[in-house]
Amino acid sequence: MKIDPRTKIIIVFLISSAAVMITELSSLLFLLLLTLILCRLFSVALSGPIKKLRKLLYFLVVLALIQSIFTPGGEVLVTAGGMRILTTAGLETGISIIIRMSVIVFSALIIASAPAMDVVYGLIAMKLPYEIAFMVLLSIKFLPLFREEFADSLTAVQLAGADLVKIPLKQKLSLYSYVLTPSVIKALNRARFISLSMESRGFRAYPDRTSYCKLSMRGMDYVAIIAASAAVLLVVSYNFNIIG
Amino acid sequence: MSFYTINSLTFSYAKTDKLFQNISFDIDVNQHIGLVGPNGCGKTSLVKLMLGILRPRGGEIYLEGSNIKDISLSDVGKKVGYVFQNPDKQLFCPTVLEQMRFSFTYGSSEPGEDIDDKINYYLKTFDLIQYKNFSPVKLSRGEKQRLALASVLSRNVKFLILDEPSTGLDILRKKELENCLMTLKQEGKGYMIISHEAKFLDKYVDQLLRLRPEGVEYV
Ligand SMILES: Nc1ncnc2c1ncn2[C@@H]1O[C@H](COP(=O)(O)OP(=O)(O)OP(=O)(O)O)[C@@H](O)[C@H]1O
Ligand SMILES: [Mg+2]
């Protein structure tokens, strides 16, 4: 069964807006659960991305720790030399940050699981100007391009005799920043060639574009959108004590 | 002991469809070898395996007796100079001059060696001196190739691997490359050249290694 890309876009939009609005830890947990269920239903494979995101998670934990240290309130859990280090309120803030970011990342995976072109067609069908829809596509493509260029440069750097493991941290940092600029330039150049070749095939020659791919929302799509909105609404109203 | 020992090497990108299987050969440090085979037969991949950029699916590669998987890329780079097939992948510095200097500042330089002299010599040989302060991304295809060659040839390495080094060079510059290869031979340094030009190879290599999916053979 094929789900219309618009359905995915709408649902992800709903979930990530809710993630920003919600303040209570318990409601955030419900939202995370809902997101995971939706990932399951859209058969988004989570194990691969989770592995890739492990480094980001590490960064998030550090961020959360800093947040929890600087948020006062609640009971004091850890003190050092008369100074409050960790309070219950701080811990709650830290955990909410991690959960909120996970909700946003996991819901974004729902869109990422659709072929990139489908997302573009979906955005166009939602009345976004097609130039902008393609721009979104190009910017999504840019990050992998950049990563590839950067990795290639690092290989070349090492084969030129520089030891990235053994050199002191300061030199290592300067080396990385040194290689960064040319990598950005190369990735930008490649993105520019993509847009050039698109234009040379008539992109933007006319205000409108017809397309071979016709999207259609079917019963299943409406059911999915309604069910997801209902669930999100439930979580949001629970958060603001409208129900329960 | 040979410089390179390749022992029943097997490689493929995907899980299926082996690019080549059970390849074995030795290379001495002063050998001059040409690696040939049709487009897409895996010449560049074989070379990347020999440098430790890619990992084999089976078999081992030894460089001066130690398994390549136990040597860091930079240590391989200090022994073997590699000119990439695509110069865009090789040039990473903001200016031509810095690209030439990089190996000496971050890699290794021999004591008492006049680095500036050496760099200037190779910049002149490959007609790049007027581009000294240019960004490598702005050079033409042939100029990039010349810079890639100059930056590798100027280094103190025992062995060179050149992946289609004459691509994009005009007649004059190809002559310069040939002179450099001649000098390398006189200095007793070895190299392996991938090329599709039989005439070029005939003159500068002693042996041709043909790569086939089922194995390699000297021809
Ligand atoms: N990163 C990669 N991922 C998947 N397949 C690849 C990758 N790089 C190369 N290949 C494939 O492996 C095969 C061998 O590529 P390789 O570059 O080694 O060939 P080659 O002998 O150097 O060819 P040429 O004479 O054109 O330089 C090709 O079919 C190519 O499509
Ligand atoms: Mg090749």
Short mmCIF file of C-alpha atoms and ligand atoms in Angstrom, two decimals:
data_model
loop_
_atom_site.label_atom_id
_atom_site.label_comp_id
_atom_site.label_asym_id
_atom_site.label_seq_id
_atom_site.Cartn_x
_atom_site.Cartn_y
_atom_site.Cartn_z
CA MET A 1 0.00 0.00 0.00
CA LYS A 2 1.47 3.32 -1.05
CA ILE A 3 0.93 6.36 1.17
CA ASP A 4 0.75 9.74 -0.52
CA PRO A 5 3.81 11.89 0.33
CA ARG A 6 1.46 14.72 1.34
CA THR A 7 0.06 12.54 4.10
CA LYS A 8 3.53 12.08 5.51
CA ILE A 9 4.34 15.78 5.25
CA ILE A 10 1.14 16.80 7.05
CA ILE A 11 1.59 14.26 9.84
CA VAL A 12 5.23 15.19 10.40
CA PHE A 13 4.27 18.87 10.44
CA LEU A 14 1.64 18.15 13.11
CA ILE A 15 3.96 16.10 15.27
CA SER A 16 6.88 18.50 15.17
CA SER A 17 4.63 21.49 15.95
CA ALA A 18 3.24 19.58 18.91
CA ALA A 19 6.77 18.73 20.05
CA VAL A 20 7.59 22.41 20.21
CA MET A 21 4.33 23.36 21.98
CA ILE A 22 4.25 20.65 24.62
CA THR A 23 5.89 21.41 27.95
CA GLU A 24 5.05 18.50 30.25
CA LEU A 25 7.42 15.55 30.42
CA SER A 26 4.61 12.98 30.49
CA SER A 27 2.93 14.41 27.39
CA LEU A 28 6.25 14.45 25.58
CA LEU A 29 6.63 10.77 26.38
CA PHE A 30 3.20 10.09 24.89
CA LEU A 31 4.18 12.04 21.79
CA LEU A 32 7.40 10.02 21.45
CA LEU A 33 5.38 6.83 21.74
CA LEU A 34 2.97 8.08 19.08
CA THR A 35 5.90 8.96 16.78
CA LEU A 36 7.44 5.53 17.21
CA ILE A 37 4.11 3.86 16.46
CA LEU A 38 3.75 5.95 13.32
CA CYS A 39 7.30 5.08 12.24
CA ARG A 40 6.31 1.45 12.69
CA LEU A 41 3.11 1.86 10.67
CA PHE A 42 4.94 3.61 7.83
CA SER A 43 7.56 0.84 8.08
CA VAL A 44 10.43 3.23 8.67
CA ALA A 45 13.52 1.26 9.62
CA LEU A 46 14.85 2.83 12.81
CA SER A 47 17.91 0.75 13.64
CA GLY A 48 20.09 2.16 10.85
CA PRO A 49 19.41 5.86 11.55
CA ILE A 50 19.72 5.35 15.31
CA LYS A 51 23.22 4.02 14.79
CA LYS A 52 24.09 7.02 12.65
CA LEU A 53 22.55 9.42 15.16
CA ARG A 54 24.47 8.06 18.10
CA LYS A 55 26.98 10.87 17.91
CA LEU A 56 24.18 13.42 17.83
CA LEU A 57 22.70 11.75 20.89
CA TYR A 58 25.97 12.19 22.74
CA PHE A 59 25.86 15.87 21.88
CA LEU A 60 22.24 16.06 23.07
CA VAL A 61 23.09 14.46 26.39
CA VAL A 62 25.82 17.05 26.97
CA LEU A 63 23.37 19.79 26.04
CA ALA A 64 20.77 18.36 28.39
CA LEU A 65 23.32 18.13 31.22
CA ILE A 66 24.30 21.76 30.82
CA GLN A 67 20.63 22.76 30.75
CA SER A 68 19.88 20.77 33.88
CA ILE A 69 22.82 22.31 35.74
CA PHE A 70 21.66 25.83 35.00
CA THR A 71 17.96 25.29 35.66
CA PRO A 72 17.13 25.95 39.32
CA GLY A 73 13.98 24.81 41.11
CA GLY A 74 12.59 21.67 42.65
CA GLU A 75 14.49 19.52 45.06
CA VAL A 76 18.26 19.59 45.08
CA LEU A 77 19.75 16.26 44.04
CA VAL A 78 23.48 16.90 43.86
CA THR A 79 25.52 19.59 45.55
CA ALA A 80 29.21 20.35 45.47
CA GLY A 81 30.86 22.80 47.82
CA GLY A 82 27.58 24.40 48.81
CA MET A 83 26.59 24.90 45.18
CA ARG A 84 23.49 23.27 43.68
CA ILE A 85 24.56 21.19 40.75
CA LEU A 86 21.49 19.21 39.85
CA THR A 87 17.87 19.77 40.81
CA THR A 88 14.75 17.80 39.95
CA ALA A 89 13.55 20.67 37.74
CA GLY A 90 16.86 20.73 35.95
CA LEU A 91 16.78 17.00 35.37
CA GLU A 92 13.27 17.29 33.97
CA THR A 93 14.36 20.04 31.56
CA GLY A 94 17.29 17.96 30.39
CA ILE A 95 15.20 14.87 29.77
CA SER A 96 12.52 16.86 27.94
CA ILE A 97 15.13 18.26 25.59
CA ILE A 98 16.33 14.79 24.66
CA ILE A 99 12.79 13.52 24.14
CA ARG A 100 11.71 16.58 22.18
CA MET A 101 14.69 16.30 19.83
CA SER A 102 14.11 12.56 19.40
CA VAL A 103 10.48 13.21 18.45
CA ILE A 104 11.54 15.74 15.82
CA VAL A 105 14.29 13.52 14.42
CA PHE A 106 12.17 10.36 14.32
CA SER A 107 9.24 12.14 12.72
CA ALA A 108 11.58 13.63 10.11
CA LEU A 109 12.60 10.05 9.29
CA ILE A 110 9.04 9.46 8.12
CA ILE A 111 9.56 12.05 5.38
CA ALA A 112 13.10 10.88 4.71
CA SER A 113 11.78 7.35 4.10
CA ALA A 114 9.87 8.60 1.04
CA PRO A 115 11.84 8.95 -2.20
CA ALA A 116 13.17 12.52 -2.47
CA MET A 117 11.30 13.16 -5.73
CA ASP A 118 8.01 12.09 -4.13
CA VAL A 119 8.52 14.70 -1.43
CA VAL A 120 9.07 17.32 -4.13
CA TYR A 121 5.86 16.27 -5.93
CA GLY A 122 4.06 16.38 -2.62
CA LEU A 123 5.25 19.89 -1.86
CA ILE A 124 4.27 21.06 -5.34
CA ALA A 125 0.82 19.50 -4.96
CA MET A 126 0.52 21.44 -1.71
CA LYS A 127 0.81 24.62 -3.79
CA LEU A 128 4.43 25.35 -2.97
CA PRO A 129 6.06 27.01 -6.03
CA TYR A 130 7.98 24.28 -7.82
CA GLU A 131 11.22 26.27 -7.79
CA ILE A 132 11.14 26.28 -4.01
CA ALA A 133 10.20 22.61 -3.82
CA PHE A 134 13.24 21.73 -5.91
CA MET A 135 15.35 24.06 -3.82
CA VAL A 136 14.35 22.01 -0.79
CA LEU A 137 15.44 18.89 -2.65
CA LEU A 138 18.79 20.42 -3.55
CA SER A 139 19.44 21.54 -0.01
CA ILE A 140 18.61 18.06 1.27
CA LYS A 141 21.13 16.72 -1.24
CA PHE A 142 23.78 19.21 -0.17
CA LEU A 143 24.62 17.69 3.18
CA PRO A 144 25.58 14.24 1.85
CA LEU A 145 27.54 15.94 -0.94
CA PHE A 146 29.43 17.94 1.63
CA ARG A 147 30.09 14.91 3.80
CA GLU A 148 31.47 13.02 0.83
CA GLU A 149 33.76 15.88 -0.16
CA PHE A 150 34.98 16.25 3.40
CA ALA A 151 35.68 12.54 3.81
CA ASP A 152 37.53 12.48 0.48
CA SER A 153 39.63 15.46 1.54
CA LEU A 154 40.51 13.76 4.82
CA THR A 155 41.68 10.68 2.92
CA ALA A 156 43.85 12.88 0.72
CA VAL A 157 45.18 14.73 3.77
CA GLN A 158 46.27 11.50 5.41
CA LEU A 159 47.80 10.07 2.26
CA ALA A 160 49.82 13.28 2.01
CA GLY A 161 51.44 12.13 5.24
CA ALA A 162 49.49 13.99 7.94
CA ASP A 163 48.62 11.79 10.90
CA LEU A 164 45.19 12.78 12.18
CA VAL A 165 45.46 10.60 15.27
CA LYS A 166 48.90 11.47 16.51
CA ILE A 167 49.11 15.22 15.95
CA PRO A 168 48.26 17.48 18.90
CA LEU A 169 44.68 18.65 19.29
CA LYS A 170 45.41 22.24 18.37
CA GLN A 171 47.07 21.27 15.11
CA LYS A 172 44.27 18.81 14.45
CA LEU A 173 41.63 21.52 14.81
CA SER A 174 43.48 23.90 12.53
CA LEU A 175 43.87 21.10 10.00
CA TYR A 176 40.14 20.34 10.03
CA SER A 177 39.20 23.98 9.59
CA TYR A 178 41.81 24.22 6.85
CA VAL A 179 40.16 21.45 4.86
CA LEU A 180 36.65 22.66 5.62
CA THR A 181 36.61 25.65 3.26
CA PRO A 182 37.72 23.84 0.09
CA SER A 183 35.22 21.07 0.89
CA VAL A 184 32.39 23.57 1.16
CA ILE A 185 33.46 25.17 -2.12
CA LYS A 186 33.60 21.81 -3.87
CA ALA A 187 30.20 20.74 -2.55
CA LEU A 188 28.70 24.11 -3.54
CA ASN A 189 30.20 23.75 -7.00
CA ARG A 190 28.64 20.34 -7.38
CA ALA A 191 25.25 21.66 -6.25
CA ARG A 192 25.64 24.49 -8.75
CA PHE A 193 26.32 22.03 -11.54
CA ILE A 194 23.15 20.16 -10.65
CA SER A 195 21.09 23.35 -10.87
CA LEU A 196 22.86 24.36 -14.09
CA SER A 197 22.08 21.07 -15.73
CA MET A 198 18.48 21.35 -14.53
CA GLU A 199 18.17 24.79 -16.11
CA SER A 200 19.78 23.61 -19.33
CA ARG A 201 16.96 21.06 -19.58
CA GLY A 202 14.33 23.77 -19.39
CA PHE A 203 13.81 24.07 -15.66
CA ARG A 204 12.08 27.38 -14.88
CA ALA A 205 11.46 28.06 -18.58
CA TYR A 206 7.72 28.21 -17.85
CA PRO A 207 5.85 29.37 -14.76
CA ASP A 208 4.16 26.01 -14.41
CA ARG A 209 5.44 22.49 -14.71
CA THR A 210 3.41 19.51 -15.69
CA SER A 211 4.56 16.21 -14.34
CA TYR A 212 4.32 12.62 -15.31
CA CYS A 213 3.74 11.57 -11.74
CA LYS A 214 0.18 12.17 -10.57
CA LEU A 215 -0.42 12.05 -6.86
CA SER A 216 -3.76 11.01 -5.48
CA MET A 217 -4.96 10.92 -1.91
CA ARG A 218 -6.92 7.79 -1.19
CA GLY A 219 -9.15 6.70 1.66
CA MET A 220 -6.19 5.30 3.55
CA ASP A 221 -4.44 8.68 3.46
CA TYR A 222 -7.43 10.50 4.93
CA VAL A 223 -7.81 7.89 7.62
CA ALA A 224 -4.12 8.22 8.52
CA ILE A 225 -4.26 12.01 8.68
CA ILE A 226 -7.42 12.09 10.76
CA ALA A 227 -6.23 9.41 13.16
CA ALA A 228 -2.82 11.09 13.58
CA SER A 229 -4.32 14.54 14.12
CA ALA A 230 -6.75 13.14 16.67
CA ALA A 231 -3.91 11.48 18.56
CA VAL A 232 -1.74 14.62 18.47
CA LEU A 233 -4.68 16.74 19.59
CA LEU A 234 -5.27 14.36 22.46
CA VAL A 235 -1.67 14.63 23.62
CA VAL A 236 -1.67 18.42 23.31
CA SER A 237 -4.90 18.84 25.25
CA TYR A 238 -3.62 16.44 27.89
CA ASN A 239 -0.55 18.65 28.20
CA PHE A 240 -2.62 21.78 28.76
CA ASN A 241 -4.93 20.04 31.22
CA ILE A 242 -7.94 20.37 28.95
CA ILE A 243 -8.66 16.71 29.49
CA GLY A 244 -7.65 14.10 32.03
CA MET B 1 61.18 -9.27 1.07
CA SER B 2 59.10 -7.55 -1.59
CA PHE B 3 57.81 -4.02 -1.09
CA TYR B 4 54.23 -5.08 -1.77
CA THR B 5 52.89 -8.59 -1.30
CA ILE B 6 49.33 -9.18 -2.42
CA ASN B 7 47.95 -12.48 -1.24
CA SER B 8 44.76 -14.02 -2.74
CA LEU B 9 42.96 -10.70 -2.67
CA THR B 10 39.21 -10.64 -3.25
CA PHE B 11 37.12 -7.50 -3.52
CA SER B 12 33.61 -6.32 -4.34
CA TYR B 13 31.60 -3.21 -3.54
CA ALA B 14 28.27 -4.95 -3.15
CA LYS B 15 27.78 -8.20 -1.25
CA THR B 16 27.52 -10.13 -4.50
CA ASP B 17 29.33 -9.78 -7.84
CA LYS B 18 33.04 -9.95 -7.08
CA LEU B 19 35.11 -7.36 -8.92
CA PHE B 20 38.12 -9.67 -8.75
CA GLN B 21 38.94 -12.83 -6.89
CA ASN B 22 42.06 -14.50 -5.47
CA ILE B 23 44.59 -12.10 -6.89
CA SER B 24 48.22 -12.59 -5.88
CA PHE B 25 51.36 -10.76 -6.94
CA ASP B 26 54.51 -9.14 -5.57
CA ILE B 27 56.08 -5.79 -6.31
CA ASP B 28 59.67 -4.84 -5.59
CA VAL B 29 60.53 -1.34 -4.49
CA ASN B 30 62.45 -0.59 -7.69
CA GLN B 31 60.04 -2.21 -10.14
CA HIS B 32 58.29 -0.21 -12.87
CA ILE B 33 54.91 -1.69 -13.55
CA GLY B 34 51.99 -0.82 -15.78
CA LEU B 35 48.53 -1.90 -14.64
CA VAL B 36 46.14 -2.38 -17.53
CA GLY B 37 42.59 -3.58 -18.12
CA PRO B 38 39.33 -2.32 -19.62
CA ASN B 39 37.22 0.47 -18.07
CA GLY B 40 35.55 -0.63 -14.87
CA CYS B 41 37.62 -3.79 -14.38
CA GLY B 42 38.73 -2.49 -10.97
CA LYS B 43 42.17 -0.96 -11.50
CA THR B 44 41.45 2.09 -9.36
CA SER B 45 39.77 -0.10 -6.75
CA LEU B 46 42.83 -2.39 -6.61
CA VAL B 47 45.07 0.62 -6.07
CA LYS B 48 42.79 1.97 -3.34
CA LEU B 49 43.04 -1.40 -1.63
CA MET B 50 46.82 -1.23 -1.87
CA LEU B 51 46.75 2.14 -0.10
CA GLY B 52 44.35 1.04 2.60
CA ILE B 53 41.54 3.37 1.49
CA LEU B 54 39.31 0.35 0.84
CA ARG B 55 39.24 -2.90 2.81
CA PRO B 56 39.49 -6.28 1.07
CA ARG B 57 36.68 -8.87 1.28
CA GLY B 58 39.29 -11.59 1.42
CA GLY B 59 43.04 -12.02 1.35
CA GLU B 60 45.76 -9.72 2.61
CA ILE B 61 48.01 -6.94 1.41
CA TYR B 62 51.45 -6.50 2.96
CA LEU B 63 53.50 -3.34 2.67
CA GLU B 64 57.14 -3.90 3.66
CA GLY B 65 56.08 -6.97 5.58
CA SER B 66 53.25 -5.50 7.66
CA ASN B 67 49.59 -5.98 6.92
CA ILE B 68 48.12 -2.84 5.40
CA LYS B 69 45.17 -2.95 7.77
CA ASP B 70 47.54 -2.40 10.69
CA ILE B 71 49.17 0.67 9.15
CA SER B 72 47.56 4.10 9.32
CA LEU B 73 46.77 5.91 6.08
CA SER B 74 49.35 8.55 6.89
CA ASP B 75 52.08 5.94 7.37
CA VAL B 76 51.17 4.38 4.04
CA GLY B 77 51.25 7.88 2.56
CA LYS B 78 54.76 8.44 3.86
CA LYS B 79 56.01 5.42 1.93
CA VAL B 80 53.83 5.47 -1.16
CA GLY B 81 52.95 8.53 -3.23
CA TYR B 82 49.55 8.30 -4.90
CA VAL B 83 48.21 10.42 -7.73
CA PHE B 84 44.42 10.03 -7.74
CA GLN B 85 42.57 9.36 -10.97
CA ASN B 86 40.44 12.43 -10.22
CA PRO B 87 42.60 15.40 -9.20
CA ASP B 88 39.55 17.08 -7.60
CA LYS B 89 39.71 14.41 -4.90
CA GLN B 90 43.35 15.03 -4.26
CA LEU B 91 43.58 18.81 -3.95
CA PHE B 92 42.29 20.15 -0.66
CA CYS B 93 44.36 23.24 0.16
CA PRO B 94 43.26 26.87 -0.28
CA THR B 95 46.18 27.72 -2.57
CA VAL B 96 48.50 25.96 -5.01
CA LEU B 97 51.58 26.79 -2.93
CA GLU B 98 50.05 25.43 0.28
CA GLN B 99 49.10 22.25 -1.55
CA MET B 100 52.74 21.83 -2.54
CA ARG B 101 53.96 22.54 1.01
CA PHE B 102 51.41 20.40 2.84
CA SER B 103 53.32 17.12 2.98
CA PHE B 104 56.38 18.87 4.29
CA THR B 105 54.62 20.77 7.05
CA TYR B 106 52.22 18.09 8.24
CA GLY B 107 53.97 14.99 6.96
CA SER B 108 57.69 14.48 7.00
CA SER B 109 60.71 16.26 5.63
CA GLU B 110 64.28 15.11 5.56
CA PRO B 111 66.73 17.11 7.68
CA GLY B 112 68.80 19.63 5.76
CA GLU B 113 66.57 19.49 2.73
CA ASP B 114 65.75 22.77 1.02
CA ILE B 115 62.00 22.50 0.75
CA ASP B 116 61.42 25.81 -1.01
CA ASP B 117 63.95 24.95 -3.69
CA LYS B 118 62.31 21.63 -4.26
CA ILE B 119 58.82 23.06 -4.44
CA ASN B 120 59.90 25.79 -6.81
CA TYR B 121 61.63 23.25 -9.02
CA TYR B 122 58.46 21.19 -9.43
CA LEU B 123 56.23 24.26 -9.81
CA LYS B 124 58.49 25.37 -12.65
CA THR B 125 58.70 21.92 -14.20
CA PHE B 126 54.92 21.75 -14.43
CA ASP B 127 54.51 25.42 -15.33
CA LEU B 128 52.50 26.30 -12.26
CA ILE B 129 54.62 29.05 -10.78
CA GLN B 130 52.29 31.79 -12.02
CA TYR B 131 49.35 30.10 -10.25
CA LYS B 132 51.14 29.93 -6.89
CA ASN B 133 48.49 31.88 -5.04
CA PHE B 134 45.47 30.59 -6.95
CA SER B 135 42.90 28.31 -5.43
CA PRO B 136 43.24 24.80 -6.92
CA VAL B 137 39.49 24.62 -7.56
CA LYS B 138 39.87 27.42 -10.13
CA LEU B 139 42.50 25.65 -12.22
CA SER B 140 41.68 23.94 -15.51
CA ARG B 141 41.51 20.15 -15.70
CA GLY B 142 45.03 19.83 -17.06
CA GLU B 143 46.42 22.31 -14.55
CA LYS B 144 44.83 20.40 -11.69
CA GLN B 145 46.40 17.22 -13.00
CA ARG B 146 49.80 18.96 -13.17
CA LEU B 147 49.44 20.20 -9.61
CA ALA B 148 48.47 16.74 -8.37
CA LEU B 149 51.54 15.29 -10.10
CA ALA B 150 53.87 18.04 -8.88
CA SER B 151 52.72 17.72 -5.27
CA VAL B 152 53.28 13.96 -5.23
CA LEU B 153 56.50 13.87 -7.26
CA SER B 154 58.14 16.43 -4.97
CA ARG B 155 57.70 14.20 -1.92
CA ASN B 156 60.19 11.81 -0.39
CA VAL B 157 58.53 8.48 -1.02
CA LYS B 158 59.93 5.12 -1.97
CA PHE B 159 57.26 4.14 -4.45
CA LEU B 160 54.66 5.91 -6.54
CA ILE B 161 51.26 4.86 -7.78
CA LEU B 162 49.96 6.98 -10.62
CA ASP B 163 46.35 6.48 -11.73
CA GLU B 164 46.14 7.60 -15.36
CA PRO B 165 48.71 10.36 -14.85
CA SER B 166 48.74 11.62 -18.44
CA THR B 167 44.99 12.27 -18.63
CA GLY B 168 44.30 15.85 -19.67
CA LEU B 169 47.92 16.77 -20.31
CA ASP B 170 48.98 18.43 -23.58
CA ILE B 171 51.94 17.16 -25.60
CA LEU B 172 54.43 19.47 -23.90
CA ARG B 173 53.33 18.63 -20.37
CA LYS B 174 53.23 14.94 -21.11
CA LYS B 175 56.85 15.26 -22.12
CA GLU B 176 57.61 16.82 -18.71
CA LEU B 177 55.87 13.95 -16.98
CA GLU B 178 57.93 11.51 -19.02
CA ASN B 179 61.13 13.29 -18.00
CA CYS B 180 60.10 12.98 -14.36
CA LEU B 181 59.47 9.27 -14.76
CA MET B 182 62.91 8.96 -16.35
CA THR B 183 64.46 10.72 -13.34
CA LEU B 184 62.60 8.44 -10.94
CA LYS B 185 63.99 5.44 -12.78
CA GLN B 186 67.50 6.82 -12.55
CA GLU B 187 67.05 7.46 -8.83
CA GLY B 188 66.06 3.83 -8.43
CA LYS B 189 62.54 4.59 -7.27
CA GLY B 190 59.74 2.28 -8.34
CA TYR B 191 56.31 3.10 -9.61
CA MET B 192 53.09 1.58 -10.83
CA ILE B 193 51.22 3.36 -13.59
CA ILE B 194 47.63 2.79 -14.63
CA SER B 195 47.14 3.87 -18.20
CA HIS B 196 45.22 3.07 -21.35
CA GLU B 197 48.00 4.38 -23.59
CA ALA B 198 50.07 1.44 -24.78
CA LYS B 199 52.77 3.63 -26.32
CA PHE B 200 53.27 5.62 -23.12
CA LEU B 201 53.46 2.48 -21.03
CA ASP B 202 55.83 0.69 -23.42
CA LYS B 203 58.43 3.38 -22.92
CA TYR B 204 58.32 3.77 -19.16
CA VAL B 205 57.42 0.46 -17.59
CA ASP B 206 59.27 -2.83 -17.61
CA GLN B 207 56.32 -5.09 -17.02
CA LEU B 208 52.61 -5.01 -17.73
CA LEU B 209 50.17 -6.41 -15.21
CA ARG B 210 46.77 -7.26 -16.69
CA LEU B 211 43.81 -7.24 -14.32
CA ARG B 212 41.01 -9.73 -14.95
CA PRO B 213 38.14 -10.78 -12.69
CA GLU B 214 39.71 -14.19 -12.22
CA GLY B 215 43.24 -12.98 -11.59
CA VAL B 216 46.20 -10.91 -12.63
CA GLU B 217 48.99 -11.90 -14.98
CA TYR B 218 52.22 -10.37 -16.17
CA VAL B 219 52.18 -10.00 -19.94
N1 LIG C 1 32.24 3.69 -4.54
C1 LIG C 1 31.75 2.74 -5.35
N2 LIG C 1 30.62 2.08 -5.01
C2 LIG C 1 30.12 1.12 -5.81
N3 LIG C 1 30.67 0.74 -6.96
C3 LIG C 1 31.80 1.34 -7.36
C4 LIG C 1 32.40 2.37 -6.56
N4 LIG C 1 33.52 2.79 -7.21
C5 LIG C 1 33.61 2.06 -8.33
N5 LIG C 1 32.58 1.19 -8.43
C6 LIG C 1 32.39 0.21 -9.52
O1 LIG C 1 33.45 -0.71 -9.51
C7 LIG C 1 33.89 -1.01 -10.82
C8 LIG C 1 35.38 -0.76 -10.93
O2 LIG C 1 35.69 0.61 -10.77
P1 LIG C 1 37.15 1.16 -10.91
O3 LIG C 1 37.11 2.64 -10.73
O4 LIG C 1 38.06 0.39 -10.03
O5 LIG C 1 37.49 0.83 -12.44
P2 LIG C 1 38.77 1.18 -13.30
O6 LIG C 1 39.35 -0.11 -13.76
O7 LIG C 1 39.66 2.10 -12.57
O8 LIG C 1 38.12 1.92 -14.55
P3 LIG C 1 38.67 3.14 -15.45
O9 LIG C 1 39.54 2.55 -16.52
O10 LIG C 1 37.45 3.72 -16.04
O11 LIG C 1 39.37 4.08 -14.54
C9 LIG C 1 33.07 -0.14 -11.74
O12 LIG C 1 32.09 -0.98 -12.33
C10 LIG C 1 32.43 0.88 -10.86
O13 LIG C 1 31.15 1.18 -11.31
MG MG C 2 40.26 4.00 -12.77
#
